[in-house]
């Protein structure tokens, strides 16, 4: 079986997730009173990230493998990068 490191899985999932969110925002932008599909997916990314981070902390606690800690750093870095991109886009 193909063994892919946890950091690469995290990067691949969230980059594709945010690309899909961006595409859905362009397709269905929504309005001032009703957010579109992209906004829904973006807000859904927050609990997904929290749950995934908790799962990574649990795996780190059980196995003490550094790849899970690197995945947590990668996820935090992705959120910081996304925040900076959104701030520059204003």
mmCIF file of C-alpha atoms in Angstrom:
data_model
loop_
_atom_site.group_PDB
_atom_site.id
_atom_site.type_symbol
_atom_site.label_atom_id
_atom_site.label_comp_id
_atom_site.label_asym_id
_atom_site.label_seq_id
_atom_site.Cartn_x
_atom_site.Cartn_y
_atom_site.Cartn_z
ATOM 1 C CA UNK A 1 0.000 0.000 0.000
ATOM 2 C CA UNK A 2 1.168 3.517 -0.772
ATOM 3 C CA UNK A 3 2.256 5.238 2.442
ATOM 4 C CA UNK A 4 1.918 9.020 2.148
ATOM 5 C CA UNK A 5 3.169 11.252 4.935
ATOM 6 C CA UNK A 6 0.605 13.104 6.987
ATOM 7 C CA UNK A 7 1.914 16.545 5.996
ATOM 8 C CA UNK A 8 1.347 15.854 2.316
ATOM 9 C CA UNK A 9 -2.175 14.608 2.971
ATOM 10 C CA UNK A 10 -2.938 17.779 4.919
ATOM 11 C CA UNK A 11 -1.552 20.033 2.200
ATOM 12 C CA UNK A 12 -3.324 18.189 -0.592
ATOM 13 C CA UNK A 13 -6.697 18.139 1.174
ATOM 14 C CA UNK A 14 -6.788 21.778 2.223
ATOM 15 C CA UNK A 15 -5.354 23.186 -0.994
ATOM 16 C CA UNK A 16 -7.934 21.299 -3.057
ATOM 17 C CA UNK A 17 -10.640 22.256 -0.548
ATOM 18 C CA UNK A 18 -9.846 25.967 -0.825
ATOM 19 C CA UNK A 19 -9.589 25.751 -4.624
ATOM 20 C CA UNK A 20 -13.057 24.180 -4.719
ATOM 21 C CA UNK A 21 -14.284 26.885 -2.329
ATOM 22 C CA UNK A 22 -12.868 29.601 -4.593
ATOM 23 C CA UNK A 23 -14.487 28.025 -7.671
ATOM 24 C CA UNK A 24 -17.845 27.751 -5.888
ATOM 25 C CA UNK A 25 -17.561 31.403 -4.863
ATOM 26 C CA UNK A 26 -17.112 32.407 -8.501
ATOM 27 C CA UNK A 27 -19.998 30.196 -9.655
ATOM 28 C CA UNK A 28 -22.450 31.106 -6.871
ATOM 29 C CA UNK A 29 -21.358 34.380 -5.225
ATOM 30 C CA UNK A 30 -24.530 34.837 -3.209
ATOM 31 C CA UNK A 31 -25.865 38.151 -2.070
ATOM 32 C CA UNK A 32 -25.779 40.425 0.944
ATOM 33 C CA UNK A 33 -28.519 38.524 2.764
ATOM 34 C CA UNK A 34 -27.838 34.995 1.548
ATOM 35 C CA UNK A 35 -24.236 33.802 1.379
ATOM 36 C CA UNK A 36 -23.323 31.579 -1.534
ATOM 37 C CA UNK A 37 -21.911 28.090 -1.637
ATOM 38 C CA UNK A 38 -18.325 29.348 -1.402
ATOM 39 C CA UNK A 39 -19.033 31.170 1.852
ATOM 40 C CA UNK A 40 -20.711 28.061 3.243
ATOM 41 C CA UNK A 41 -17.699 25.923 2.331
ATOM 42 C CA UNK A 42 -15.316 28.484 3.797
ATOM 43 C CA UNK A 43 -17.187 28.557 7.107
ATOM 44 C CA UNK A 44 -17.316 24.765 7.072
ATOM 45 C CA UNK A 45 -13.507 24.662 6.777
ATOM 46 C CA UNK A 46 -13.150 26.056 10.298
ATOM 47 C CA UNK A 47 -14.764 23.113 12.151
ATOM 48 C CA UNK A 48 -13.092 20.674 9.746
ATOM 49 C CA UNK A 49 -9.720 22.169 10.686
ATOM 50 C CA UNK A 50 -10.464 22.056 14.406
ATOM 51 C CA UNK A 51 -11.595 18.423 14.295
ATOM 52 C CA UNK A 52 -8.630 17.442 12.136
ATOM 53 C CA UNK A 53 -6.222 19.220 14.503
ATOM 54 C CA UNK A 54 -7.710 17.411 17.490
ATOM 55 C CA UNK A 55 -7.329 14.095 15.657
ATOM 56 C CA UNK A 56 -3.697 14.958 14.889
ATOM 57 C CA UNK A 57 -3.038 15.834 18.532
ATOM 58 C CA UNK A 58 -4.528 12.479 19.555
ATOM 59 C CA UNK A 59 -2.333 10.610 17.051
ATOM 60 C CA UNK A 60 0.686 12.599 18.237
ATOM 61 C CA UNK A 61 -0.092 11.706 21.844
ATOM 62 C CA UNK A 62 -0.517 8.000 21.039
ATOM 63 C CA UNK A 63 2.457 7.495 18.725
ATOM 64 C CA UNK A 64 4.747 10.488 19.439
ATOM 65 C CA UNK A 65 5.631 10.586 15.735
ATOM 66 C CA UNK A 66 6.888 13.998 14.597
ATOM 67 C CA UNK A 67 5.002 13.880 11.287
ATOM 68 C CA UNK A 68 1.754 14.621 13.149
ATOM 69 C CA UNK A 69 3.306 17.663 14.793
ATOM 70 C CA UNK A 70 4.541 18.801 11.384
ATOM 71 C CA UNK A 71 0.998 18.387 10.050
ATOM 72 C CA UNK A 72 -0.311 20.634 12.816
ATOM 73 C CA UNK A 73 2.309 23.254 11.905
ATOM 74 C CA UNK A 74 1.383 22.892 8.237
ATOM 75 C CA UNK A 75 -2.303 23.406 8.983
ATOM 76 C CA UNK A 76 -1.583 26.481 11.100
ATOM 77 C CA UNK A 77 0.644 27.840 8.351
ATOM 78 C CA UNK A 78 -2.079 27.317 5.754
ATOM 79 C CA UNK A 79 -4.571 29.278 7.854
ATOM 80 C CA UNK A 80 -2.072 32.096 8.389
ATOM 81 C CA UNK A 81 -1.322 32.182 4.660
ATOM 82 C CA UNK A 82 -5.029 32.236 3.831
ATOM 83 C CA UNK A 83 -5.613 35.039 6.332
ATOM 84 C CA UNK A 84 -2.791 37.097 4.827
ATOM 85 C CA UNK A 85 -4.096 36.510 1.294
ATOM 86 C CA UNK A 86 -7.569 37.623 2.322
ATOM 87 C CA UNK A 87 -6.179 40.731 4.038
ATOM 88 C CA UNK A 88 -4.174 41.683 0.943
ATOM 89 C CA UNK A 89 -7.230 41.119 -1.258
ATOM 90 C CA UNK A 90 -9.281 43.796 0.521
#
